Structure formats: C-alpha cells, structure tokens
CSV table of C-alpha atoms in Angstrom, one decimal:
chain,number,residue,atom,x,y,z
A,1,MET,CA,1.9,17.9,7.7
A,2,ASN,CA,-1.0,17.2,10.3
A,3,VAL,CA,-1.8,14.6,12.5
A,4,PHE,CA,-3.9,12.5,10.2
A,5,ARG,CA,-1.3,12.5,7.4
A,6,LEU,CA,1.0,11.8,10.4
A,7,ALA,CA,-0.7,8.7,11.8
A,8,GLY,CA,-1.6,7.7,8.3
A,9,ASP,CA,2.6,7.5,8.1
A,10,VAL,CA,2.9,5.9,10.9
A,11,SER,CA,-0.1,3.4,10.6
A,12,HIS,CA,1.4,2.7,7.3
A,13,LEU,CA,4.5,2.0,8.6
A,14,VAL,CA,3.5,-0.1,11.0
A,15,ALA,CA,1.7,-2.2,8.8
A,16,ILE,CA,4.8,-2.8,6.8
A,17,ILE,CA,7.3,-3.7,9.9
A,18,ILE,CA,4.1,-6.2,11.5
A,19,LEU,CA,4.6,-8.1,7.6
A,20,LEU,CA,8.6,-7.9,7.8
A,21,VAL,CA,9.0,-9.0,11.7
A,22,LYS,CA,6.2,-12.0,11.4
A,23,ILE,CA,7.9,-13.3,8.1
A,24,TRP,CA,11.1,-13.1,9.7
A,25,ARG,CA,10.7,-14.7,12.7
A,26,SER,CA,8.2,-17.4,11.5
A,27,LYS,CA,10.6,-17.7,9.1
A,28,SER,CA,8.0,-18.4,6.7
A,29,CYS,CA,5.9,-16.2,4.0
A,30,ALA,CA,2.8,-18.9,4.2
A,31,GLY,CA,-0.2,-17.2,3.5
A,32,ILE,CA,1.3,-13.8,2.1
A,33,SER,CA,1.1,-12.8,-1.5
A,34,GLY,CA,4.6,-12.3,-2.8
A,35,LYS,CA,2.6,-10.5,-6.2
A,36,SER,CA,1.4,-7.8,-3.8
A,37,GLN,CA,5.0,-7.2,-2.0
A,38,VAL,CA,6.4,-6.9,-5.4
A,39,LEU,CA,4.0,-4.7,-6.3
A,40,PHE,CA,4.1,-2.4,-3.2
A,41,ALA,CA,8.0,-2.4,-3.8
A,42,LEU,CA,6.6,-0.9,-7.4
A,43,VAL,CA,4.7,1.7,-6.0
A,44,PHE,CA,7.8,3.2,-3.9
A,45,THR,CA,9.8,2.5,-6.8
A,46,THR,CA,7.8,4.8,-9.2
A,47,ARG,CA,6.8,7.1,-6.6
A,48,TYR,CA,10.0,7.8,-4.9
A,49,LEU,CA,12.0,8.6,-7.7
A,50,ASP,CA,12.3,12.1,-7.1
A,51,LEU,CA,13.9,11.1,-3.8
A,52,PHE,CA,17.6,12.7,-5.1
A,53,THR,CA,16.0,15.5,-7.5
A,54,VAL,CA,13.3,17.1,-4.8
A,55,PHE,CA,14.3,17.8,-0.9
A,56,ILE,CA,10.9,18.5,0.9
A,57,SER,CA,11.7,17.5,4.5
A,58,ALA,CA,13.8,15.2,6.3
A,59,TYR,CA,10.9,13.6,7.3
A,60,ASN,CA,9.8,12.6,3.4
A,61,THR,CA,13.2,11.8,2.6
A,62,ILE,CA,13.8,9.4,5.6
A,63,MET,CA,10.2,7.6,5.5
A,64,LYS,CA,10.9,7.2,1.7
A,65,VAL,CA,14.2,5.3,2.1
A,66,VAL,CA,13.2,3.2,5.1
A,67,PHE,CA,9.5,2.1,2.9
A,68,LEU,CA,11.8,1.1,-0.3
A,69,ALA,CA,14.0,-0.9,1.9
A,70,MET,CA,11.8,-3.1,4.3
A,71,SER,CA,9.5,-3.5,1.5
A,72,TYR,CA,13.1,-4.6,-0.6
A,73,ALA,CA,13.7,-6.3,2.5
A,74,THR,CA,10.5,-8.4,1.8
A,75,VAL,CA,10.2,-9.5,-1.5
A,76,TYR,CA,13.8,-10.3,-0.8
A,77,LEU,CA,12.5,-12.9,2.4
A,78,ILE,CA,9.6,-14.1,0.2
A,79,TYR,CA,11.1,-15.1,-3.1
A,80,MET,CA,14.9,-15.8,-1.7
A,81,ARG,CA,15.3,-16.3,1.5
A,82,PHE,CA,12.0,-18.5,2.4
A,83,ARG,CA,11.1,-19.2,-1.0
A,84,ASN,CA,10.6,-22.5,-0.2
A,85,MET,CA,7.6,-21.8,2.0
A,86,TYR,CA,6.4,-19.2,-0.9
A,87,ASP,CA,2.3,-20.3,-1.4
A,88,SER,CA,2.4,-20.2,-4.9
A,89,GLU,CA,-0.2,-22.0,-5.7
A,90,ASN,CA,-2.3,-20.1,-4.1
A,91,ASP,CA,-1.0,-16.6,-5.0
A,92,THR,CA,-2.5,-16.7,-9.0
A,93,PHE,CA,-3.7,-13.8,-8.9
A,94,ARG,CA,-3.1,-12.2,-12.7
A,95,VAL,CA,-1.3,-9.1,-11.9
A,96,GLU,CA,-1.3,-8.4,-15.6
A,97,PHE,CA,-4.9,-7.6,-15.2
A,98,LEU,CA,-3.9,-4.7,-13.1
A,99,LEU,CA,-0.6,-3.8,-14.4
A,100,VAL,CA,-2.1,-2.9,-17.9
A,101,PRO,CA,-5.4,-1.0,-16.2
A,102,VAL,CA,-2.9,1.0,-14.8
A,103,ILE,CA,-0.4,1.8,-17.1
A,104,GLY,CA,-3.4,3.0,-19.5
A,105,LEU,CA,-5.3,5.0,-17.2
A,106,SER,CA,-1.7,6.4,-16.1
A,107,PHE,CA,-1.1,7.4,-19.9
A,108,LEU,CA,-4.6,9.3,-19.8
A,109,GLU,CA,-4.9,10.9,-16.7
A,110,ASN,CA,-2.6,12.4,-15.2
A,111,TYR,CA,-1.4,16.0,-13.9
A,112,ALA,CA,1.5,16.4,-16.9
A,113,PHE,CA,2.7,14.5,-19.6
A,114,THR,CA,6.3,13.8,-18.3
A,115,PRO,CA,8.0,10.2,-17.2
A,116,LEU,CA,8.2,11.5,-13.5
A,117,GLU,CA,4.4,12.6,-13.5
A,118,ILE,CA,3.3,9.3,-15.2
A,119,LEU,CA,5.6,7.2,-13.0
A,120,TRP,CA,3.9,8.7,-10.3
A,121,THR,CA,0.3,8.5,-11.4
A,122,PHE,CA,1.2,4.9,-12.2
A,123,SER,CA,2.2,4.7,-8.5
A,124,ILE,CA,-1.3,6.0,-7.0
A,125,PHE,CA,-3.3,4.4,-9.2
A,126,LEU,CA,-1.0,0.8,-8.5
A,127,GLU,CA,-1.4,1.4,-5.2
A,128,ALA,CA,-5.5,1.4,-4.8
A,129,VAL,CA,-4.8,-2.0,-6.4
A,130,ALA,CA,-1.9,-3.7,-5.1
A,131,ILE,CA,-3.7,-5.4,-2.7
A,132,MET,CA,-5.6,-7.3,-4.7
A,133,PRO,CA,-3.6,-10.3,-4.7
A,134,GLN,CA,-3.6,-10.7,-1.2
A,135,LEU,CA,-7.3,-10.2,-0.9
A,136,PHE,CA,-7.5,-12.6,-3.5
A,137,MET,CA,-5.3,-15.3,-1.7
A,138,ILE,CA,-7.0,-14.9,1.5
A,139,THR,CA,-10.6,-15.6,-0.2
A,140,LYS,CA,-8.7,-18.4,-2.0
A,141,THR,CA,-7.0,-20.7,0.9
A,142,GLY,CA,-10.2,-19.5,2.7
A,143,GLU,CA,-8.2,-17.8,6.1
A,144,ALA,CA,-5.1,-15.5,7.4
A,145,GLU,CA,-3.3,-15.6,10.0
A,146,SER,CA,-4.3,-13.3,12.6
A,147,ILE,CA,-0.9,-11.4,12.2
A,148,THR,CA,-1.5,-10.9,8.6
A,149,THR,CA,-5.1,-9.4,9.6
A,150,HIS,CA,-3.6,-7.2,11.6
A,151,TYR,CA,-1.0,-6.1,8.5
A,152,LEU,CA,-4.0,-5.2,6.2
A,153,PHE,CA,-5.6,-3.4,9.1
A,154,PHE,CA,-3.2,-1.1,9.5
A,155,LEU,CA,-2.6,-1.2,5.5
A,156,GLY,CA,-5.8,-0.1,4.9
A,157,LEU,CA,-6.1,2.0,8.1
A,158,TYR,CA,-3.2,4.3,6.8
A,159,ARG,CA,-5.5,5.6,3.1
A,160,ALA,CA,-8.1,6.0,5.6
A,161,LEU,CA,-6.1,8.3,7.3
A,162,TYR,CA,-5.2,10.0,4.5
A,163,ILE,CA,-8.1,10.5,3.1
A,164,ALA,CA,-8.9,12.6,6.6
A,165,ASN,CA,-5.4,14.2,5.7
A,166,TRP,CA,-6.9,15.4,2.7
A,167,VAL,CA,-10.1,16.4,4.0
A,168,TRP,CA,-8.2,18.9,6.3
A,169,ARG,CA,-5.8,19.9,3.7
A,170,TYR,CA,-9.2,20.7,1.9
A,171,HIS,CA,-10.2,23.1,4.5
A,172,THR,CA,-6.8,24.7,5.5
A,173,GLU,CA,-4.9,25.0,2.8
A,174,GLU,CA,-7.6,24.8,-0.4
A,175,PHE,CA,-4.9,21.8,-1.3
A,176,PHE,CA,-6.6,18.8,-3.5
A,177,ASP,CA,-5.0,16.2,-4.9
A,178,GLN,CA,-7.8,15.0,-7.3
A,179,ILE,CA,-5.6,11.8,-8.7
A,180,ALA,CA,-4.5,11.0,-5.4
A,181,VAL,CA,-8.2,11.8,-3.4
A,182,VAL,CA,-9.9,9.3,-6.1
A,183,SER,CA,-7.4,6.1,-6.1
A,184,GLY,CA,-7.4,6.6,-2.1
A,185,VAL,CA,-11.0,6.9,-1.7
A,186,VAL,CA,-11.0,3.4,-3.9
A,187,GLN,CA,-8.2,2.0,-2.6
A,188,THR,CA,-9.9,2.5,1.0
A,189,ILE,CA,-13.4,0.7,-0.6
A,190,PHE,CA,-11.7,-2.2,-1.4
A,191,TYR,CA,-10.6,-2.4,2.7
A,192,CYS,CA,-14.4,-2.4,3.5
A,193,ASP,CA,-15.0,-6.1,3.7
A,194,PHE,CA,-12.3,-7.2,5.1
A,195,PHE,CA,-12.2,-4.1,7.9
A,196,TYR,CA,-15.8,-6.2,8.4
A,197,LEU,CA,-14.1,-9.0,9.1
A,198,TYR,CA,-11.6,-7.9,11.0
A,199,VAL,CA,-13.9,-6.2,13.7
A,200,THR,CA,-16.2,-8.9,13.8
A,201,ARG,CA,-14.0,-11.7,14.0
A,202,VAL,CA,-10.3,-11.2,14.1
A,203,LEU,CA,-11.3,-8.6,17.4
A,204,ARG,CA,-13.6,-10.8,18.8
A,205,GLY,CA,-10.1,-13.1,19.5
A,206,LYS,CA,-10.3,-16.0,16.5
A,207,ALA,CA,-7.2,-17.4,16.3
A,208,LYS,CA,-7.0,-16.7,13.0
A,209,MET,CA,-9.8,-15.5,10.5
A,210,ILE,CA,-11.6,-18.0,9.2
A,211,LEU,CA,-13.6,-16.3,5.6
A,212,PRO,CA,-17.5,-17.6,5.8
B,1,ALA,CA,-6.5,23.8,-7.4
B,2,GLN,CA,-5.4,19.9,-8.6
B,3,GLY,CA,-2.1,18.6,-7.3
B,4,GLU,CA,1.1,20.6,-8.5
B,5,ALA,CA,3.9,19.0,-9.7
B,6,LEU,CA,5.6,19.0,-6.3
B,7,HIS,CA,4.3,15.8,-4.9
B,8,ASP,CA,4.9,16.7,-0.9
B,9,GLU,CA,2.7,13.3,0.4
B,10,LEU,CA,4.3,10.1,0.9
C-alpha cells in the first residue's frame, strides 16, 4: 500500500458517498444516470468475487464490502425508492455498445483463461467506460448540478491517483499490471474534458455546470 | 512482470 493508492481509494469512497447522500437527502436522482450506477455495481460484483476465497488484508476486505454495499444501495435508490424521479428519457445511452466490446475484449486479452480472471478483466475494462452514460446524459441535458460534478471529480481523481500508484509500484516493487494500467489510463482520459469544465466553471463558484 | 493472478488492488 502506498499513499497514492490510499488517496485513490479514499477519493473513490468519497465519490460514492457524495452521490449516495445527495440522492438520499434530495430524495431525487434527477440528472443521475442509473445506467452508469448499474454498470458500477456490475464492476464491483465481477471484480470482488474473490471476496470470500482470497484474504489480502482487513482493509481490502472491508473496502470491497463497503463499495459493493454502497453501489447496490445507490442502484436501489435510483430504480426502486426514487424511481419516479429517475430521468429515463435523458438516460438513453445504449449500454450494449459498451458491454459487447468489453466482454469480447476480456475473452481476448486476459492473464488467464479462467472464469475468475476473465470476470476480473471484464470488470477492469467495464470500469473504464462505465461513466459514459453519465457523461452522455450531462451533454444531453447540457448541465449538471454542482454536487454531481463533485461526484465526477472524485471519481475521475481516484483512477488518476491509481496511475500514480502504478508508477510508484513499478519503481519500488517492479509491479506492473498491464491490463489495469492501460484501462486506467483510458478511463482517466475520458474525464479530461470534464476536469477542464470542472476547474473552469464549477470551481469558479457557478451553481451548476452549464456545458458550452 | 504482468499482474499476477492475485489482484491485491481494489
């Protein structure tokens, strides 16, 4: 464990908490892409299948349980509790355009052709594109509430910090996870446009981020 | 070395 990975995990946790609390307190999921949240729940489910078979550390196990619980709670709030507030006509990204390539690629490019390893690879590739429906929804509505942009900021920051973690681990322990690194770089690149808007608009105190 | 089968990252 190093400071970059810890900061990344904390940033990830903060993002998930920001979204969950926002939906719970505003009793609304307007402007939130339910599809992205379902994809994130799928990412955690397929990545953390080793939760009961491999014990790495108390921290690892606890964080996996927390991430799984909170992502399912978010999906529950969007599609069950506050479903009448769910903005389905703006959440129209065709997720099959993400799932088909990701499934295909995880069968082609993996470390071992075993169910657990293919599902892990699937979760890595899926995480890189899981935010697409949310970013698409923002471009479609042309705006995002500032809380939603803070959620996206910490979510994008988490994988950027993981890149620093991989650089650190490469130089200190010769660790290099090619699939995670390539996918993580792609994932972070998808946030660059948002990061620019976030810094130039939201941090200037705008109530909500209006796209140009 | 490429990632070992044991994935220790979240």
